[in-house]
Amino acid sequence: MTAMAPARTETDLSFLLDHTSHVLRTQMAAALAEIGLTPRMHCVLVHALEEERTQIQLAELGDMDKTTMVVTVDALEKAGYAERRPSSTDRRARIIAVTPAGAEIAKRSQEIVDGVHRAALNALPGDEREVLVRALNRLVAGHLATPAEAPGRRGGLGSAQSRSVRDRLLRNYLLRSLLST
């Protein structure tokens, strides 16, 4: 005998957000691949251009582990888009500096990323697009601003250091959103 699954009482928001995010990420990866970049490479270039940042800081911003970050920076160095340099403020630290070629490819990749986002949003009528963006911004700034920490887990994405990086990114994102409206 097969047991009956419990009836849903709410929309499966996890599925809707996860599926749309997955499809958007695959579209982004395919579009960036046309210029020889991955989404991670784009992320590192754009965030490294914003201000002087160490490899560890960039890994946190891009939600990458150390190994993935090393592979990503190695690929950027091999392509001539970035290089590791000593920090100007901390001689023990090394930063990721974007080369002129890297700045140019970052500009192109940002145009591609903006185009992928534009295409997704343009699939909706204007009034629905505005409501969706406003609702997502409200969730990101409010109820879904901070991930829950799993009991017994330490460090990782829920760590205080990662939260402060995410909080700073969130504040910057919200500020840009407010200024563009």
PDB file of C-alpha atoms in Angstrom:
ATOM      1  CA  MET A   1       0.000   0.000   0.000  1.00  0.00           C
ATOM      2  CA  THR A   2       1.289   3.466  -0.901  1.00  0.00           C
ATOM      3  CA  ALA A   3       0.918   6.237   1.645  1.00  0.00           C
ATOM      4  CA  MET A   4      -0.688   9.471   0.528  1.00  0.00           C
ATOM      5  CA  ALA A   5       1.582  12.476   0.445  1.00  0.00           C
ATOM      6  CA  PRO A   6       0.472  15.303   2.683  1.00  0.00           C
ATOM      7  CA  ALA A   7      -1.465  18.033   0.906  1.00  0.00           C
ATOM      8  CA  ARG A   8       0.378  21.295   0.330  1.00  0.00           C
ATOM      9  CA  THR A   9      -1.150  24.299   1.993  1.00  0.00           C
ATOM     10  CA  GLU A  10       1.274  26.842   0.518  1.00  0.00           C
ATOM     11  CA  THR A  11       2.945  27.470  -2.821  1.00  0.00           C
ATOM     12  CA  ASP A  12       6.253  25.601  -3.076  1.00  0.00           C
ATOM     13  CA  LEU A  13       8.374  28.750  -3.015  1.00  0.00           C
ATOM     14  CA  SER A  14      11.567  26.708  -2.619  1.00  0.00           C
ATOM     15  CA  PHE A  15      10.941  24.930  -5.926  1.00  0.00           C
ATOM     16  CA  LEU A  16       9.990  28.130  -7.771  1.00  0.00           C
ATOM     17  CA  LEU A  17      13.031  30.072  -6.583  1.00  0.00           C
ATOM     18  CA  ASP A  18      15.412  27.134  -6.967  1.00  0.00           C
ATOM     19  CA  HIS A  19      14.226  26.226 -10.475  1.00  0.00           C
ATOM     20  CA  THR A  20      14.265  29.779 -11.816  1.00  0.00           C
ATOM     21  CA  SER A  21      17.670  30.353 -10.222  1.00  0.00           C
ATOM     22  CA  HIS A  22      19.032  27.139 -11.755  1.00  0.00           C
ATOM     23  CA  VAL A  23      17.775  28.009 -15.239  1.00  0.00           C
ATOM     24  CA  LEU A  24      19.066  31.583 -14.947  1.00  0.00           C
ATOM     25  CA  ARG A  25      22.502  30.273 -13.871  1.00  0.00           C
ATOM     26  CA  THR A  26      22.665  27.874 -16.838  1.00  0.00           C
ATOM     27  CA  GLN A  27      21.686  30.657 -19.242  1.00  0.00           C
ATOM     28  CA  MET A  28      24.316  32.897 -17.660  1.00  0.00           C
ATOM     29  CA  ALA A  29      27.008  30.231 -17.945  1.00  0.00           C
ATOM     30  CA  ALA A  30      26.189  29.609 -21.620  1.00  0.00           C
ATOM     31  CA  ALA A  31      26.205  33.321 -22.461  1.00  0.00           C
ATOM     32  CA  LEU A  32      29.502  33.990 -20.651  1.00  0.00           C
ATOM     33  CA  ALA A  33      31.113  30.915 -22.236  1.00  0.00           C
ATOM     34  CA  GLU A  34      30.803  32.684 -25.594  1.00  0.00           C
ATOM     35  CA  ILE A  35      33.559  35.072 -24.459  1.00  0.00           C
ATOM     36  CA  GLY A  36      35.553  32.407 -22.637  1.00  0.00           C
ATOM     37  CA  LEU A  37      34.452  33.219 -19.077  1.00  0.00           C
ATOM     38  CA  THR A  38      32.600  31.351 -16.379  1.00  0.00           C
ATOM     39  CA  PRO A  39      30.195  33.055 -13.962  1.00  0.00           C
ATOM     40  CA  ARG A  40      32.843  32.638 -11.242  1.00  0.00           C
ATOM     41  CA  MET A  41      35.473  34.362 -13.374  1.00  0.00           C
ATOM     42  CA  HIS A  42      33.031  37.204 -14.031  1.00  0.00           C
ATOM     43  CA  CYS A  43      32.268  37.476 -10.315  1.00  0.00           C
ATOM     44  CA  VAL A  44      35.944  37.665  -9.349  1.00  0.00           C
ATOM     45  CA  LEU A  45      36.756  40.270 -12.015  1.00  0.00           C
ATOM     46  CA  VAL A  46      33.829  42.539 -11.170  1.00  0.00           C
ATOM     47  CA  HIS A  47      34.369  42.413  -7.406  1.00  0.00           C
ATOM     48  CA  ALA A  48      38.142  42.835  -7.750  1.00  0.00           C
ATOM     49  CA  LEU A  49      37.549  45.971  -9.827  1.00  0.00           C
ATOM     50  CA  GLU A  50      35.318  47.504  -7.127  1.00  0.00           C
ATOM     51  CA  GLU A  51      38.108  47.794  -4.561  1.00  0.00           C
ATOM     52  CA  GLU A  52      41.324  46.112  -3.454  1.00  0.00           C
ATOM     53  CA  ARG A  53      40.334  42.646  -2.236  1.00  0.00           C
ATOM     54  CA  THR A  54      42.213  39.543  -1.194  1.00  0.00           C
ATOM     55  CA  GLN A  55      41.606  36.149  -2.687  1.00  0.00           C
ATOM     56  CA  ILE A  56      39.829  35.110   0.531  1.00  0.00           C
ATOM     57  CA  GLN A  57      37.514  38.136   0.414  1.00  0.00           C
ATOM     58  CA  LEU A  58      36.683  37.467  -3.224  1.00  0.00           C
ATOM     59  CA  ALA A  59      36.004  33.791  -2.446  1.00  0.00           C
ATOM     60  CA  GLU A  60      33.532  34.830   0.256  1.00  0.00           C
ATOM     61  CA  LEU A  61      31.808  37.306  -2.042  1.00  0.00           C
ATOM     62  CA  GLY A  62      31.487  34.658  -4.749  1.00  0.00           C
ATOM     63  CA  ASP A  63      30.503  31.896  -2.318  1.00  0.00           C
ATOM     64  CA  MET A  64      33.503  29.794  -3.408  1.00  0.00           C
ATOM     65  CA  ASP A  65      35.657  27.438  -1.405  1.00  0.00           C
ATOM     66  CA  LYS A  66      39.431  27.973  -1.402  1.00  0.00           C
ATOM     67  CA  THR A  67      40.150  25.305  -4.015  1.00  0.00           C
ATOM     68  CA  THR A  68      37.562  26.656  -6.452  1.00  0.00           C
ATOM     69  CA  MET A  69      38.875  30.167  -5.939  1.00  0.00           C
ATOM     70  CA  VAL A  70      42.471  29.101  -6.641  1.00  0.00           C
ATOM     71  CA  VAL A  71      41.390  27.358  -9.856  1.00  0.00           C
ATOM     72  CA  THR A  72      39.366  30.418 -10.901  1.00  0.00           C
ATOM     73  CA  VAL A  73      42.216  32.874 -10.269  1.00  0.00           C
ATOM     74  CA  ASP A  74      44.664  30.536 -12.002  1.00  0.00           C
ATOM     75  CA  ALA A  75      42.409  30.580 -15.083  1.00  0.00           C
ATOM     76  CA  LEU A  76      42.134  34.394 -14.943  1.00  0.00           C
ATOM     77  CA  GLU A  77      45.928  34.700 -14.670  1.00  0.00           C
ATOM     78  CA  LYS A  78      46.470  32.270 -17.550  1.00  0.00           C
ATOM     79  CA  ALA A  79      44.078  34.326 -19.713  1.00  0.00           C
ATOM     80  CA  GLY A  80      45.906  37.534 -18.752  1.00  0.00           C
ATOM     81  CA  TYR A  81      42.864  39.018 -16.980  1.00  0.00           C
ATOM     82  CA  ALA A  82      44.154  39.150 -13.405  1.00  0.00           C
ATOM     83  CA  GLU A  83      47.263  38.699 -11.309  1.00  0.00           C
ATOM     84  CA  ARG A  84      48.090  38.128  -7.680  1.00  0.00           C
ATOM     85  CA  ARG A  85      49.912  41.074  -6.099  1.00  0.00           C
ATOM     86  CA  PRO A  86      50.943  42.157  -2.607  1.00  0.00           C
ATOM     87  CA  SER A  87      48.322  44.273  -0.863  1.00  0.00           C
ATOM     88  CA  SER A  88      49.043  47.977  -0.553  1.00  0.00           C
ATOM     89  CA  THR A  89      47.635  47.996   2.991  1.00  0.00           C
ATOM     90  CA  ASP A  90      48.793  44.647   4.407  1.00  0.00           C
ATOM     91  CA  ARG A  91      52.151  43.285   3.294  1.00  0.00           C
ATOM     92  CA  ARG A  92      51.172  39.772   4.450  1.00  0.00           C
ATOM     93  CA  ALA A  93      48.130  39.680   2.171  1.00  0.00           C
ATOM     94  CA  ARG A  94      47.909  39.175  -1.569  1.00  0.00           C
ATOM     95  CA  ILE A  95      45.205  40.809  -3.641  1.00  0.00           C
ATOM     96  CA  ILE A  96      43.757  39.963  -7.013  1.00  0.00           C
ATOM     97  CA  ALA A  97      44.504  42.822  -9.398  1.00  0.00           C
ATOM     98  CA  VAL A  98      42.610  43.051 -12.675  1.00  0.00           C
ATOM     99  CA  THR A  99      44.715  43.765 -15.760  1.00  0.00           C
ATOM    100  CA  PRO A 100      43.584  46.202 -18.488  1.00  0.00           C
ATOM    101  CA  ALA A 101      42.524  43.182 -20.593  1.00  0.00           C
ATOM    102  CA  GLY A 102      40.622  41.886 -17.566  1.00  0.00           C
ATOM    103  CA  ALA A 103      38.847  45.216 -17.103  1.00  0.00           C
ATOM    104  CA  GLU A 104      37.791  45.153 -20.750  1.00  0.00           C
ATOM    105  CA  ILE A 105      36.473  41.568 -20.573  1.00  0.00           C
ATOM    106  CA  ALA A 106      34.706  42.420 -17.277  1.00  0.00           C
ATOM    107  CA  LYS A 107      32.920  45.269 -19.046  1.00  0.00           C
ATOM    108  CA  ARG A 108      31.827  42.878 -21.806  1.00  0.00           C
ATOM    109  CA  SER A 109      30.810  40.191 -19.325  1.00  0.00           C
ATOM    110  CA  GLN A 110      28.741  42.675 -17.315  1.00  0.00           C
ATOM    111  CA  GLU A 111      26.893  43.621 -20.493  1.00  0.00           C
ATOM    112  CA  ILE A 112      26.185  39.921 -21.068  1.00  0.00           C
ATOM    113  CA  VAL A 113      25.018  39.404 -17.477  1.00  0.00           C
ATOM    114  CA  ASP A 114      22.762  42.458 -17.732  1.00  0.00           C
ATOM    115  CA  GLY A 115      21.373  41.078 -21.018  1.00  0.00           C
ATOM    116  CA  VAL A 116      20.556  37.700 -19.458  1.00  0.00           C
ATOM    117  CA  HIS A 117      18.792  39.427 -16.564  1.00  0.00           C
ATOM    118  CA  ARG A 118      16.974  41.763 -18.968  1.00  0.00           C
ATOM    119  CA  ALA A 119      15.761  38.842 -21.099  1.00  0.00           C
ATOM    120  CA  ALA A 120      14.416  37.023 -18.024  1.00  0.00           C
ATOM    121  CA  LEU A 121      12.605  40.101 -16.758  1.00  0.00           C
ATOM    122  CA  ASN A 122      11.306  41.025 -20.220  1.00  0.00           C
ATOM    123  CA  ALA A 123       9.541  37.643 -20.331  1.00  0.00           C
ATOM    124  CA  LEU A 124       7.042  39.254 -17.954  1.00  0.00           C
ATOM    125  CA  PRO A 125       4.650  42.135 -18.638  1.00  0.00           C
ATOM    126  CA  GLY A 126       5.995  45.418 -17.219  1.00  0.00           C
ATOM    127  CA  ASP A 127       3.627  45.591 -14.255  1.00  0.00           C
ATOM    128  CA  GLU A 128       4.440  41.992 -13.215  1.00  0.00           C
ATOM    129  CA  ARG A 129       8.172  42.623 -13.667  1.00  0.00           C
ATOM    130  CA  GLU A 130       8.053  45.595 -11.289  1.00  0.00           C
ATOM    131  CA  VAL A 131       6.053  43.637  -8.705  1.00  0.00           C
ATOM    132  CA  LEU A 132       8.438  40.650  -8.912  1.00  0.00           C
ATOM    133  CA  VAL A 133      11.562  42.778  -8.483  1.00  0.00           C
ATOM    134  CA  ARG A 134      10.009  44.782  -5.650  1.00  0.00           C
ATOM    135  CA  ALA A 135       8.862  41.594  -3.862  1.00  0.00           C
ATOM    136  CA  LEU A 136      12.247  39.882  -4.250  1.00  0.00           C
ATOM    137  CA  ASN A 137      14.031  42.995  -2.978  1.00  0.00           C
ATOM    138  CA  ARG A 138      11.731  43.043   0.035  1.00  0.00           C
ATOM    139  CA  LEU A 139      12.474  39.376   0.794  1.00  0.00           C
ATOM    140  CA  VAL A 140      16.234  39.871   0.321  1.00  0.00           C
ATOM    141  CA  ALA A 141      16.193  42.872   2.647  1.00  0.00           C
ATOM    142  CA  GLY A 142      13.838  41.314   5.171  1.00  0.00           C
ATOM    143  CA  HIS A 143      12.686  37.797   5.919  1.00  0.00           C
ATOM    144  CA  LEU A 144      15.233  36.054   3.660  1.00  0.00           C
ATOM    145  CA  ALA A 145      18.175  38.380   4.337  1.00  0.00           C
ATOM    146  CA  THR A 146      20.159  35.996   6.538  1.00  0.00           C
ATOM    147  CA  PRO A 147      20.520  32.237   6.137  1.00  0.00           C
ATOM    148  CA  ALA A 148      19.710  30.094   9.136  1.00  0.00           C
ATOM    149  CA  GLU A 149      22.617  28.323  10.775  1.00  0.00           C
ATOM    150  CA  ALA A 150      22.260  24.580  11.036  1.00  0.00           C
ATOM    151  CA  PRO A 151      22.591  23.351  14.628  1.00  0.00           C
ATOM    152  CA  GLY A 152      26.081  22.075  15.369  1.00  0.00           C
ATOM    153  CA  ARG A 153      27.718  23.658  12.313  1.00  0.00           C
ATOM    154  CA  ARG A 154      30.477  26.194  12.681  1.00  0.00           C
ATOM    155  CA  GLY A 155      32.084  28.428  10.095  1.00  0.00           C
ATOM    156  CA  GLY A 156      31.155  28.219   6.435  1.00  0.00           C
ATOM    157  CA  LEU A 157      28.399  30.278   4.885  1.00  0.00           C
ATOM    158  CA  GLY A 158      26.738  31.018   8.207  1.00  0.00           C
ATOM    159  CA  SER A 159      29.897  32.249   9.923  1.00  0.00           C
ATOM    160  CA  ALA A 160      30.108  35.769  11.317  1.00  0.00           C
ATOM    161  CA  GLN A 161      32.769  36.724   8.756  1.00  0.00           C
ATOM    162  CA  SER A 162      30.680  35.437   5.822  1.00  0.00           C
ATOM    163  CA  ARG A 163      27.588  37.146   7.228  1.00  0.00           C
ATOM    164  CA  SER A 164      29.396  40.483   7.424  1.00  0.00           C
ATOM    165  CA  VAL A 165      30.502  40.148   3.787  1.00  0.00           C
ATOM    166  CA  ARG A 166      26.957  39.220   2.714  1.00  0.00           C
ATOM    167  CA  ASP A 167      25.512  42.046   4.812  1.00  0.00           C
ATOM    168  CA  ARG A 168      27.847  44.567   3.166  1.00  0.00           C
ATOM    169  CA  LEU A 169      26.923  43.245  -0.290  1.00  0.00           C
ATOM    170  CA  LEU A 170      23.245  43.373   0.597  1.00  0.00           C
ATOM    171  CA  ARG A 171      23.518  46.980   1.795  1.00  0.00           C
ATOM    172  CA  ASN A 172      25.370  47.961  -1.398  1.00  0.00           C
ATOM    173  CA  TYR A 173      22.802  46.166  -3.561  1.00  0.00           C
ATOM    174  CA  LEU A 174      19.889  47.807  -1.802  1.00  0.00           C
ATOM    175  CA  LEU A 175      21.538  51.227  -1.989  1.00  0.00           C
ATOM    176  CA  ARG A 176      22.107  50.815  -5.744  1.00  0.00           C
ATOM    177  CA  SER A 177      18.504  49.652  -6.144  1.00  0.00           C
ATOM    178  CA  LEU A 178      17.194  52.693  -4.311  1.00  0.00           C
ATOM    179  CA  LEU A 179      19.384  55.076  -6.291  1.00  0.00           C
ATOM    180  CA  SER A 180      18.295  53.573  -9.627  1.00  0.00           C
ATOM    181  CA  THR A 181      14.570  54.029  -8.902  1.00  0.00           C
TER     182      THR A 181
END
